[in-house]
Coordinates of C-alpha atoms and ligand atoms in Angstrom, one line a residue:
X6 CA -3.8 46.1 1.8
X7 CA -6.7 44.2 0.6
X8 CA -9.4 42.3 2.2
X9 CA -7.5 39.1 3.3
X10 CA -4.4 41.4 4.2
X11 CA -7.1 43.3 6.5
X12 CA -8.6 40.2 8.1
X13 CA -4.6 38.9 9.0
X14 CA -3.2 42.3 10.0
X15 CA -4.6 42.0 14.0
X16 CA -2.6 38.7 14.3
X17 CA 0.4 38.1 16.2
X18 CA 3.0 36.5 14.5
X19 CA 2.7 33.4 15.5
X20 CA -1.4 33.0 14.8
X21 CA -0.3 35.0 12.1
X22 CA 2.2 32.4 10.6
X23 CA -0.9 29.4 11.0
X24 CA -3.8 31.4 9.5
X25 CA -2.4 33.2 6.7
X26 CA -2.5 29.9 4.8
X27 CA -6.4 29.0 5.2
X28 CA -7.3 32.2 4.1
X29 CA -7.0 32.7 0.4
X30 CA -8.5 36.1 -2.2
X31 CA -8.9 35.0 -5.7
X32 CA -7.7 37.5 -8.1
X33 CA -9.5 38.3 -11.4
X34 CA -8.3 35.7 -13.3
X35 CA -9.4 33.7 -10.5
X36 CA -6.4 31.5 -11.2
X37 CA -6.8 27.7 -8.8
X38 CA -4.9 28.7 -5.2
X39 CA -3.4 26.2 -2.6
X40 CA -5.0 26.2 0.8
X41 CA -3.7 24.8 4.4
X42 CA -7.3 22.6 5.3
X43 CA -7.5 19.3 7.7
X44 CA -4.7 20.7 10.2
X45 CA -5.2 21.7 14.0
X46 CA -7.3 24.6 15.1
X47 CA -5.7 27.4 17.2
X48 CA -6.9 26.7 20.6
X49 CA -8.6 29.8 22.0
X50 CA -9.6 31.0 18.1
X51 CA -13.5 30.7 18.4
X52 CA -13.8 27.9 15.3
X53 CA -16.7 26.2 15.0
X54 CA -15.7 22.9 14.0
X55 CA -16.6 19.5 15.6
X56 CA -15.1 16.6 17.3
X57 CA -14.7 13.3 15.7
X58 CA -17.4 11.2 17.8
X59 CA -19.7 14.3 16.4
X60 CA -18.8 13.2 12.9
X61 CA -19.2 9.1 13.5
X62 CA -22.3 9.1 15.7
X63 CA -23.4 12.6 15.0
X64 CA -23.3 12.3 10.7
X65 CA -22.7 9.2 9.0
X66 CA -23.8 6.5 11.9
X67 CA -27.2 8.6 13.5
X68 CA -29.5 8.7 10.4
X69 CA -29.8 5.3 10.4
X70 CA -33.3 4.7 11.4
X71 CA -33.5 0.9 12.4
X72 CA -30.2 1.5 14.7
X73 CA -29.3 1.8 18.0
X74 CA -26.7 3.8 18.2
X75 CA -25.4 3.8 21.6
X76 CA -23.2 6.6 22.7
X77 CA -21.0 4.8 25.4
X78 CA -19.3 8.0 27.8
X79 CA -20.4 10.5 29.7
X80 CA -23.8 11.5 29.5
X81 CA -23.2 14.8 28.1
X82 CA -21.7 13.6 24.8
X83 CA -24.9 11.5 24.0
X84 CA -27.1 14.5 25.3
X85 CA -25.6 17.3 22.9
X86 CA -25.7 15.2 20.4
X87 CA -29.9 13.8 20.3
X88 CA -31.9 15.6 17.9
X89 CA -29.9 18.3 16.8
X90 CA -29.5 17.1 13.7
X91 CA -32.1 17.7 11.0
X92 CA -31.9 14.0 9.3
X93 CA -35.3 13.3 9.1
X94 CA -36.6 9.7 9.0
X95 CA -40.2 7.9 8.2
X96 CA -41.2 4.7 10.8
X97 CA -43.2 2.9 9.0
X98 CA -42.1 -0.5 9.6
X99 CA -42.3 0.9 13.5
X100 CA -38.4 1.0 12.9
X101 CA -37.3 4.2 13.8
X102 CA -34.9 4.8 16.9
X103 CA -33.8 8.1 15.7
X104 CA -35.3 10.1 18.4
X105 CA -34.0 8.5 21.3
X106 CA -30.9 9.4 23.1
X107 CA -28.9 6.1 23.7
X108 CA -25.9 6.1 26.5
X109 CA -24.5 4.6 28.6
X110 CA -24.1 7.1 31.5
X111 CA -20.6 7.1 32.4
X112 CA -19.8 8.1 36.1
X113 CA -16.8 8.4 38.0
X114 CA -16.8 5.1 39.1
X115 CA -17.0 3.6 35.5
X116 CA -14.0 5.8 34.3
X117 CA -11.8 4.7 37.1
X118 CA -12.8 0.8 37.6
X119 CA -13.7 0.4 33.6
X120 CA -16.7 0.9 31.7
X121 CA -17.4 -2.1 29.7
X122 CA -20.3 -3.8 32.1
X123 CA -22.4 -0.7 31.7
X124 CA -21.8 -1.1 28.0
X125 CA -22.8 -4.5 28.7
X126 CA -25.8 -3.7 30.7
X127 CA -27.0 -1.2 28.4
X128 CA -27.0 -3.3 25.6
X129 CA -29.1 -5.9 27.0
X130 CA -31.9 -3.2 27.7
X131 CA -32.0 -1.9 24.6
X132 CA -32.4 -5.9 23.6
X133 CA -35.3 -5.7 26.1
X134 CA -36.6 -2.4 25.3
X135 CA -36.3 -2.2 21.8
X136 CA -35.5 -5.4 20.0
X137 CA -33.0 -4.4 17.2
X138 CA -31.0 -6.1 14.5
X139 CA -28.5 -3.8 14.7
X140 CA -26.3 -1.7 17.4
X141 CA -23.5 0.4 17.3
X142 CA -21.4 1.8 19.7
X143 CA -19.9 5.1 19.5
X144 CA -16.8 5.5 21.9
X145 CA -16.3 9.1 23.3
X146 CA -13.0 10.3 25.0
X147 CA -12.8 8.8 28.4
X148 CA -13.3 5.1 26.9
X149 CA -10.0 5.8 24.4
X150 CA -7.9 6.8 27.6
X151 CA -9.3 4.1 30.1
X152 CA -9.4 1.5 27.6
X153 CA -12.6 -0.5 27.7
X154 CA -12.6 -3.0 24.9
X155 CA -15.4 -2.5 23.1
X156 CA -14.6 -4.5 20.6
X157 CA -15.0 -7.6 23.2
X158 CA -18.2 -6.2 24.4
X159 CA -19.7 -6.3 20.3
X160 CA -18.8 -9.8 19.9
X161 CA -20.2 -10.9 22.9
X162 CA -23.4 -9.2 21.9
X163 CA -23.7 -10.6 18.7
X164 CA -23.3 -14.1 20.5
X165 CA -25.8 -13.8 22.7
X166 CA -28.5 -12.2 20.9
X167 CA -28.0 -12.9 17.4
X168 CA -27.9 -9.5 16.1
X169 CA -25.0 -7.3 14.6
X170 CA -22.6 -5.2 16.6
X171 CA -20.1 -2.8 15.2
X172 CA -18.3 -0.9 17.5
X173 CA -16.8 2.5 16.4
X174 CA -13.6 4.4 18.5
X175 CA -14.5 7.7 17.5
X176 CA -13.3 9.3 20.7
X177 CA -13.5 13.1 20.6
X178 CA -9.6 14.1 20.5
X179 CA -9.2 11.9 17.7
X180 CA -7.8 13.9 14.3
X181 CA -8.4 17.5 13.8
X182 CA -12.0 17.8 13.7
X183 CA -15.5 15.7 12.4
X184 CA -13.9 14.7 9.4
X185 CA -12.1 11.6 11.1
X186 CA -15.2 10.7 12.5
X187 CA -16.6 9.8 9.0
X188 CA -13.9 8.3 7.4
X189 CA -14.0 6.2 10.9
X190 CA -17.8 5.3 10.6
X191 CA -17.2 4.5 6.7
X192 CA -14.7 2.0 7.7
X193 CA -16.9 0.3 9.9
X194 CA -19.7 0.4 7.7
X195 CA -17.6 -1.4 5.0
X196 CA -16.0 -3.9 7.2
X197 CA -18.7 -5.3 8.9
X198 CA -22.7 -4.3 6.7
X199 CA -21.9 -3.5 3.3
X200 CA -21.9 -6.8 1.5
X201 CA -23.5 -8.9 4.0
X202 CA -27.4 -9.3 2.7
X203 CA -28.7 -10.8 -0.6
X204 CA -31.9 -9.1 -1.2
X205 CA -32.3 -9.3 -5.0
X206 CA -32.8 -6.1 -7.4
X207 CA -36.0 -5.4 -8.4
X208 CA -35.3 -3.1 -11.7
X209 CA -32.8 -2.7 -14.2
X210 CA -31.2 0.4 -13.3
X211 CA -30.0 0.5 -9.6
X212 CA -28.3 3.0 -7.9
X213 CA -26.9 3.9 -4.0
X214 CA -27.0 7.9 -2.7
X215 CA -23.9 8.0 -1.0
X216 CA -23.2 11.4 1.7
X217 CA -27.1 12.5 1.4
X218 CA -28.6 12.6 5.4
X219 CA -31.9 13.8 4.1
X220 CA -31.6 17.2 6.3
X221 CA -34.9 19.3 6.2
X222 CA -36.1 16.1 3.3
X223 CA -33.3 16.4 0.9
X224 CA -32.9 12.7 0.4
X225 CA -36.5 12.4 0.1
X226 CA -36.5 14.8 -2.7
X227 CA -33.6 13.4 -4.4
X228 CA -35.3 9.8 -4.3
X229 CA -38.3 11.1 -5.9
X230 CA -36.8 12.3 -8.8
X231 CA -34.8 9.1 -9.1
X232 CA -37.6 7.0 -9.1
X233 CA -39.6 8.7 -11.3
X234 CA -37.4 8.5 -14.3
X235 CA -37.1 4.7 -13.1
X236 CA -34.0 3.8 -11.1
X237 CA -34.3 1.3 -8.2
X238 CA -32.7 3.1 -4.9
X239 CA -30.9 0.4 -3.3
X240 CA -30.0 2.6 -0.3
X241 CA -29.1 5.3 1.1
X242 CA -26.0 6.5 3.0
X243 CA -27.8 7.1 5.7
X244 CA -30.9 9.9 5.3
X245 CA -33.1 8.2 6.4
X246 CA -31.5 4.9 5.8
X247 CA -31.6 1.0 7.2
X248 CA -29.2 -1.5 8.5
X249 CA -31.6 -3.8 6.3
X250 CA -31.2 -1.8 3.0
X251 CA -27.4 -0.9 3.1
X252 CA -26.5 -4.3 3.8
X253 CA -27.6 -4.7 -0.1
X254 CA -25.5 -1.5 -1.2
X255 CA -22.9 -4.0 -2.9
X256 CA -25.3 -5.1 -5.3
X257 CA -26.2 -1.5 -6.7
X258 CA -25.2 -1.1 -10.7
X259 CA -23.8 2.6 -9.4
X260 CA -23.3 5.1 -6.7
X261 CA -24.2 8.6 -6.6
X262 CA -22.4 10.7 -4.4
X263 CA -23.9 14.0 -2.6
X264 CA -21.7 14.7 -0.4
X265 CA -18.2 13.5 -1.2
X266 CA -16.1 15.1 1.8
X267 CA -17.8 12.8 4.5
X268 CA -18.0 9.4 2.0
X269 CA -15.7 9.3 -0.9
X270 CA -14.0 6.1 1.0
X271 CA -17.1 4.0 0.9
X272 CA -17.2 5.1 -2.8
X273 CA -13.7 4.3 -3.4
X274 CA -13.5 1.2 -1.3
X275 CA -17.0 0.2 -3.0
X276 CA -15.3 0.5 -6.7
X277 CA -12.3 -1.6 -5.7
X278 CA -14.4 -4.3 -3.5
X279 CA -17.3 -4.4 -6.1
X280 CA -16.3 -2.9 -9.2
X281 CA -19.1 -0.3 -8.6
X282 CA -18.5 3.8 -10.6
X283 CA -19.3 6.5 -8.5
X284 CA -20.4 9.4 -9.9
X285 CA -20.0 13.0 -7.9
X286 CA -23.9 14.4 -8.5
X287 CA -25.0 17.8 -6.7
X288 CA -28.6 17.4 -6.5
X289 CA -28.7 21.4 -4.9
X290 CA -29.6 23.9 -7.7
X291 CA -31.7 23.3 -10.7
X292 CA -28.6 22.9 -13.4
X293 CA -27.0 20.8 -11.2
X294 CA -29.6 18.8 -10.5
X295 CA -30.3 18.7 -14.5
X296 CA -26.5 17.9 -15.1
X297 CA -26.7 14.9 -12.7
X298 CA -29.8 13.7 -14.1
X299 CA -28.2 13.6 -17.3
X300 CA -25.0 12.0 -16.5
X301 CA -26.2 9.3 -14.7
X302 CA -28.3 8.3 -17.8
X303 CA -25.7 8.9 -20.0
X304 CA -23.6 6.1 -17.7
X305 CA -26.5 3.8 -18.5
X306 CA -27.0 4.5 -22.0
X307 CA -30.6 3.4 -22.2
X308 CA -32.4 5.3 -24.9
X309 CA -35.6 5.0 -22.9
X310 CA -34.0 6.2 -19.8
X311 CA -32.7 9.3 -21.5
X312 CA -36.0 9.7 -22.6
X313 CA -37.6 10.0 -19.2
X314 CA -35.0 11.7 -17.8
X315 CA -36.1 14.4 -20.1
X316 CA -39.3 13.9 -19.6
X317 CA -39.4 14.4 -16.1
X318 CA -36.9 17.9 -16.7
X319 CA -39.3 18.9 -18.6
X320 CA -41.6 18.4 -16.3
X321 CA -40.6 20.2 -13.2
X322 CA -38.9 22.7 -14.8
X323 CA -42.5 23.8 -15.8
X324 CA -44.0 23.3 -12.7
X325 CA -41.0 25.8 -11.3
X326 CA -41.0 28.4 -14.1
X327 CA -43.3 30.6 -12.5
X328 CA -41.4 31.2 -9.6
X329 CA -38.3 30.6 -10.7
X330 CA -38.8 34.0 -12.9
X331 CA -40.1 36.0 -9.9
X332 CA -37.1 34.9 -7.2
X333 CA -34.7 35.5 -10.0
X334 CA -36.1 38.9 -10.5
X335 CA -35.9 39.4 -7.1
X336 CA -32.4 38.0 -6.1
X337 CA -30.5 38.7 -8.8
X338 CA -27.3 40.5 -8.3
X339 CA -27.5 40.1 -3.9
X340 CA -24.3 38.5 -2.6
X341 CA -23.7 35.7 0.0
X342 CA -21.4 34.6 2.4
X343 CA -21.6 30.7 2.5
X344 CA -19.8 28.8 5.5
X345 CA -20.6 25.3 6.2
X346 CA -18.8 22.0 7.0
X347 CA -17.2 19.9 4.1
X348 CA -19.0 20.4 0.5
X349 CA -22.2 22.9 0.9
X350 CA -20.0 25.9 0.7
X351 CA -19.7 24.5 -3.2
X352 CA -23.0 23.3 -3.8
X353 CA -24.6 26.1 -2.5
X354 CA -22.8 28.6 -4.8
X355 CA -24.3 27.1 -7.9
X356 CA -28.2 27.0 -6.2
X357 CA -27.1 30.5 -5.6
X358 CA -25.9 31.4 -8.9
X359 CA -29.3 29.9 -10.7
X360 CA -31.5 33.0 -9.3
X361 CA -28.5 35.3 -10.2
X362 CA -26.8 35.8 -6.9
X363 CA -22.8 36.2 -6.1
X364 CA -20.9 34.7 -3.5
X365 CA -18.3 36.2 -2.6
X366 CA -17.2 34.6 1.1
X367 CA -16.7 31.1 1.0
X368 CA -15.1 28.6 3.8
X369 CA -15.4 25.3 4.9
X370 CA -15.4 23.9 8.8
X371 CA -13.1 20.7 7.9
X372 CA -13.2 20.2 4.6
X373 CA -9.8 18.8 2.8
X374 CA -7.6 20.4 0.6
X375 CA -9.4 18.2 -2.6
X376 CA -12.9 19.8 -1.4
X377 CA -10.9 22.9 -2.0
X378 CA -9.1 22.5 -5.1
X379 CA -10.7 19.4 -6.6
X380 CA -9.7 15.3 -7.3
X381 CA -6.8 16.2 -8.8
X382 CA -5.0 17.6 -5.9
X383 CA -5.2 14.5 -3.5
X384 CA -1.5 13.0 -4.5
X385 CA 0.1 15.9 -3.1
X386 CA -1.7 16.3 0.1
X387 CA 0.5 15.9 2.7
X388 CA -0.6 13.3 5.4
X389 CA 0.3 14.1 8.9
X390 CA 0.2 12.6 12.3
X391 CA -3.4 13.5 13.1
X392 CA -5.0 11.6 9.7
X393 CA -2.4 8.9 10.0
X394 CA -3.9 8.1 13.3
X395 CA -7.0 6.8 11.1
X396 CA -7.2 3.6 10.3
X397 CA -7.2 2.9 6.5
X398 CA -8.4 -0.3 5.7
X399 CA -7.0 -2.9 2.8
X400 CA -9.2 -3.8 -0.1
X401 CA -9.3 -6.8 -2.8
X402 CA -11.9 -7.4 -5.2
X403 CA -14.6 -9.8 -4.4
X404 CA -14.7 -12.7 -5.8
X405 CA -18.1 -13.3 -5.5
X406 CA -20.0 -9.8 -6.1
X407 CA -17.5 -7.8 -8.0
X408 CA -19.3 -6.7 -11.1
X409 CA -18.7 -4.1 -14.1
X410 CA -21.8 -2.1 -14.9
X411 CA -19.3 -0.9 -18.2
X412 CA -16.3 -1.7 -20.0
X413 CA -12.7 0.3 -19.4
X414 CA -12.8 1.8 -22.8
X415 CA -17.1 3.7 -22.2
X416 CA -15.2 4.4 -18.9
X417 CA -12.7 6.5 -20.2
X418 CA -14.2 8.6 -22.6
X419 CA -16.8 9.2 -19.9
X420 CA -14.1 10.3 -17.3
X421 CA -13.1 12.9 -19.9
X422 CA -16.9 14.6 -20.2
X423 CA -18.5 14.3 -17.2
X424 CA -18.1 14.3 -13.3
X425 CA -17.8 10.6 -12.8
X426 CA -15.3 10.0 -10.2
X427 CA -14.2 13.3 -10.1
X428 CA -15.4 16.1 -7.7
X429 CA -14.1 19.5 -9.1
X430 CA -13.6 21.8 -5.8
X431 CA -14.7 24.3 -5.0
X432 CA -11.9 26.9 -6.1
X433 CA -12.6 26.5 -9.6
X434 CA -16.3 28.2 -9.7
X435 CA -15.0 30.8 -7.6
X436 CA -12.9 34.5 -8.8
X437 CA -13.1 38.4 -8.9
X438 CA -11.4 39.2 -5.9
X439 CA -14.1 36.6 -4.2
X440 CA -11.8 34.8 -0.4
X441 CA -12.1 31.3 0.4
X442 CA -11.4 30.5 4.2
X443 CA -11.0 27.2 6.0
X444 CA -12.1 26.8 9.3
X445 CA -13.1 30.3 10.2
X446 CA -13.6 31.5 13.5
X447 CA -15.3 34.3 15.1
X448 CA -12.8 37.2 14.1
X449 CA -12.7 36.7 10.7
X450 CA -16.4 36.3 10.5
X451 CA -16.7 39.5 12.0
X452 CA -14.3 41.1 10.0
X453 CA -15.3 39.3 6.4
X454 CA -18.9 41.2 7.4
X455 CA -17.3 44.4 7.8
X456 CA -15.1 44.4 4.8
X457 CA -17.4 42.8 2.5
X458 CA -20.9 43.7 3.3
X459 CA -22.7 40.7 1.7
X460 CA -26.3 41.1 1.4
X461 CA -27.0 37.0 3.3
X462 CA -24.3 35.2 5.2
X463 CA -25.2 31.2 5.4
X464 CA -24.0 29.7 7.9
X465 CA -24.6 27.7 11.7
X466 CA -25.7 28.1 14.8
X467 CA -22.9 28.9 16.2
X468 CA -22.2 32.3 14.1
X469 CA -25.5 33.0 13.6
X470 CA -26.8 35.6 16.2
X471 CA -23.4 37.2 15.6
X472 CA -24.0 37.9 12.0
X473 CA -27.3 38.7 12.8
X474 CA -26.8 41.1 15.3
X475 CA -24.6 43.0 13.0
X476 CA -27.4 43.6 10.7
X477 CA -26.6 41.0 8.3
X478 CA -29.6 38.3 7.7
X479 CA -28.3 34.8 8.5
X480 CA -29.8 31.5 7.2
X481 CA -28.3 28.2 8.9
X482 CA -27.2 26.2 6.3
X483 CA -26.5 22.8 8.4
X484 CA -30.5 22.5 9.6
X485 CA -32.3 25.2 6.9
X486 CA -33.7 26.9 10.0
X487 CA -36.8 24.1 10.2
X488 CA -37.6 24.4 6.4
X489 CA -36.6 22.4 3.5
X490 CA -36.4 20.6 1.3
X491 CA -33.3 22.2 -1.1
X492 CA -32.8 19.7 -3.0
X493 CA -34.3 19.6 -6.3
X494 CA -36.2 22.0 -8.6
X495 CA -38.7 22.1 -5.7
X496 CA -36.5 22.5 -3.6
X497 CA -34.4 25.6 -5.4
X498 CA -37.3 27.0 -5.1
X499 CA -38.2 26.7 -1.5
X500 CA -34.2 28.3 -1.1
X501 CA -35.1 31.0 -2.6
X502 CA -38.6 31.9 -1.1
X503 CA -36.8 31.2 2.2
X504 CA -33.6 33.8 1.4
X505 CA -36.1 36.3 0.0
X506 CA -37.9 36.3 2.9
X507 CA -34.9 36.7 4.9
X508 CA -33.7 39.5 2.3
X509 CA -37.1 41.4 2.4
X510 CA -37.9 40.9 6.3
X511 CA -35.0 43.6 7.0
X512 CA -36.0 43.2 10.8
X513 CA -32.5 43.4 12.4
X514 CA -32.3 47.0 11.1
X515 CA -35.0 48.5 12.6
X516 CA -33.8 47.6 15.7
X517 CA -31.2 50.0 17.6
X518 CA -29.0 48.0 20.3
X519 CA -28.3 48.9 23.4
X520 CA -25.1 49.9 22.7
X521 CA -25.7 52.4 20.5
X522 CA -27.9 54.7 22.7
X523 CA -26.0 54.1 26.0
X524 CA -22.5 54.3 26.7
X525 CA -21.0 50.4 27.2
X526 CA -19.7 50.0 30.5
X527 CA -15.8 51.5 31.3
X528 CA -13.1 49.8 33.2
X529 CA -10.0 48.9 33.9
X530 CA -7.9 46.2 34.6
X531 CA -7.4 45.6 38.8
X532 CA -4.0 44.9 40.7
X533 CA -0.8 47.0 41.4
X534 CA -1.0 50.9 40.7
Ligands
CFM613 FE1 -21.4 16.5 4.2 FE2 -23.4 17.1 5.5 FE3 -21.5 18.8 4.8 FE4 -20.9 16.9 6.6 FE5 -21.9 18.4 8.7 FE6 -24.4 18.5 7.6 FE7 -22.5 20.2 6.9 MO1 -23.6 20.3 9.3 S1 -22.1 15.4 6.0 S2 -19.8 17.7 5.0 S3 -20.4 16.9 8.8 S4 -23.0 17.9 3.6 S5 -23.8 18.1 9.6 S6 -25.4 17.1 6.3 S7 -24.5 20.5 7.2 S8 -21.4 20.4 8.7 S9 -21.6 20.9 4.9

């Protein structure tokens, strides 16, 4: 048997029959596999996926700053849901509602009589309170099955106070986990802000991040960098974004995107609406952050611009080198699980692989077969009930912004050398008897730690103290634990003092549980003799 065979064998044939396609071993040819991804979880399996409203509200809609995003449902969904996030945000235009909680409360009463003059109520004080351009209302699972039209509710509060309204029916139960959140909040985001201000460019080179949420100061990082070889930022989707800046996305020459599980349809809608490329960039390791740098001035083709991006390599590769050449010294050869939602499990790896370490466990929470197996792959996914349930929106060029930054034929030769609209998957890098599993759960995490013994498993919060508890050190990869910034040559750095420390800090095994010095408690199961 080998390890994925191991991991299966405890099923019963019918859990048996649904996991043993998420779970896939590379052999050493590490030849491209097929995986099941974007389907139902098991219920009972301990998985540690999300809910849809999580991935509207929660990821693409909460990061931006100038927002109210008002959760309307019970008050637990809006509660769980405030500050757990690590999408930091500046105020300085006193602008900054991120770290209020926003709902409307729902009680008994509401769900059986209807909802929609809390929502109403609520909306007027936060109009009183807070004075916003913008509000948008995140639906959780009661309003879906009582009905409240909250679409009624945004129109009449644009009416009356002048101000934009988008409302969002992300309930909970809708599609199989966070992922139709996003491609939810995208929609609404193209409908009804992209496209709609005129602000005008200030520089020649201007570009959107797309999918970074400036966790631990990512997006921050990334910016930097940008701007220093001399791109404008237009925006970004939504670390520390603005109603007020991605209402000029439309106008950008070309969009970067970090993450492309939660926002390749803004991207793709974006290039049919405006014309605009996309170009998949991994700002997390120092190559990747070198090969995106490069790309995206070979897309522009400026002689000076390829100048300073060099320039600025240069640059902080030296201020790096020092400690770049200790942490690889120290961390080469280690090997690490890494588990997280829909495209760090990839980006991660190379980061990984720059200070010389192996992974050897890799999964994704609710990533889609492409995230898996790259672009190419997307024709033959199957769609079923759960994603058709999504609404997927209709769009023509514009005839007043569409614009070309270059012609078909530069296009072409540039799709054949480079990653621009193409995102390679995460399959490809990996090999060697390596597994790849989509939506793990509890079991398999504590049987992938058993049979594979790697060195650091990254993960979340809901694993962690597991893993950690069976002497493996455990890094949460969503949040970075309170640290941060990774992106960058700054931030590859910062990774690796961080996993050193956690590598070198061996605390977990001086510890002897409980279990092991008294016997666990005995019993047996009650009722008939
Ligand atoms: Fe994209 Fe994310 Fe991720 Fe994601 Fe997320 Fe996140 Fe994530 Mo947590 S948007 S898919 S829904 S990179 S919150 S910033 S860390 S699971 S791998």
């Amino acid at each position: 048997m080998n390890e994925r065979e191991k991991i299966l064998d405890k099923y019963s044939a019918k859990v048996f029959k649904n996991r043993k396609d998420h779970v896939v071993q590379f052999d050493n040819a590490g030849m491209p596999k097929e995986i099941a991804a974007n389907s139902r979880s098991i219920p009972g399996l301990m998985s540690n996926r999300g809910c849809c409203y999580a991935g509207c509200k929660g990821v693409v809609l909460g990061p931006l700053r100038d927002v109210v995003v008002l959760t309307h449902g019970p008050i637990g969904c809006g509660f769980y849901s405030w500050g757990t996030r690590r999408n930091k945000a500046k105020s300085e235009d006193g602008k900054s509602y991120i770290q209020y909680c926003f709902s409307t409360d729902m009680q008994e009463a509401d769900i059986v009589f209807g909802g929609e003059k809390k929502l109403r109520q609520a909306i007027e004080e936060a109009m009183e309170l807070f004075s916003p351009s913008c509000i948008m209302i995140c639906s959780t699972c009661p309003v879906g099955l009582i009905g409240d039209d909250i679409n009624a509710v945004a129109t009449w509060a644009e009416e009356k106070f002048n101000i934009k309204c988008v409302a969002y029916s992300c309930e909970g139960y809708k599609g199989v986990s966070q992922s139709a959140g996003h491609h939810i909040a995208n929609n609404g985001l193209m409908k009804s802000i992209i496209g709609t201000g005129d602000a005008p460019l200030t520089k020649k080179y201007s570009v959107n991040i797309l999918g970074e949420y400036n966790i631990g100061g990512d997006g921050w990082e990334t910016e930097r960098l940008l701007e220093k070889i001399g791109y404008e930022v237009v925006s970004i989707f939504t670390g520390d974004g603005s109603y007020e800046a991605i209402k000029n996305a439309h106008t950008a020459n070309l969009n970067l995107v970090q993450c492309h599980r939660s926002i390749n349809y803004i991207a793709e809608m974006m290039k049919t609406k405006y014309g605009i490329d996309w170009f998949k960039v991994n700002f997390i390791g120092i190559d990747e952050t070198i090969r995106s740098l490069r790309e995206i001035a070979v897309y522009f083709n400026d002689p000076t611009l390829i100048a300073n991006t060099e320039t600025v390599i240069a640059e902080e590769l030296e201020e790096v080198a020092e400690a770049r050449e200790y942490y690889q010294e120290k961390l080469h050869g280690k090997t690490a699980a890494v588990f997280v939602g829909g495209s760090r499990s990839h980006h991660y790896q190379m980061l990984l692989a720059d200070f010389g370490m192996k992974t050897i466990i890799a999964g994704y929470e609710f990533a889609h077969r492409d995230d898996y197996e790259g672009l190419e792959v997307r024709p033959n996914v199957k769609v079923d009930a759960d994603s058709r349930n999504i609404e997927e929106l209709t769009i023509t060029p514009d005839d007043k912004y569409y614009h070309l930054s270059i012609d078909k034929e530069r296009f072409d030769a540039l799709k054949l050398t480079t990653e621009l609209e193409y995102y390679k998957g995460m399959f490809k890098d990996m090999g060697d008897g390596t597994i790849a599993i989509d939506d793990f759960n509890h079991y398999e995490t504590e049987k992938l730690l058993e049979l594979f013994h790697p060195n650091i498993f990254y993960s979340g919060i809901k694993d962690k103290y597991m893993i950690q508890k069976s002497g493996t050190p455990s890094r949460q990869m969503h949040s970075y634990d309170y640290s941060g910034p990774y992106a960058g040559f700054k931030g590859a750095i910062k990774f690796a003092s961080d996993t050193y420390m956690s590598l070198f800090t061996p605390a977990w095994q001086y510890i002897t549980p409980p279990w092991r010095m008294q016997p666990t408690l005995e019993g047996k199961v009650g009722g008939a003799d």
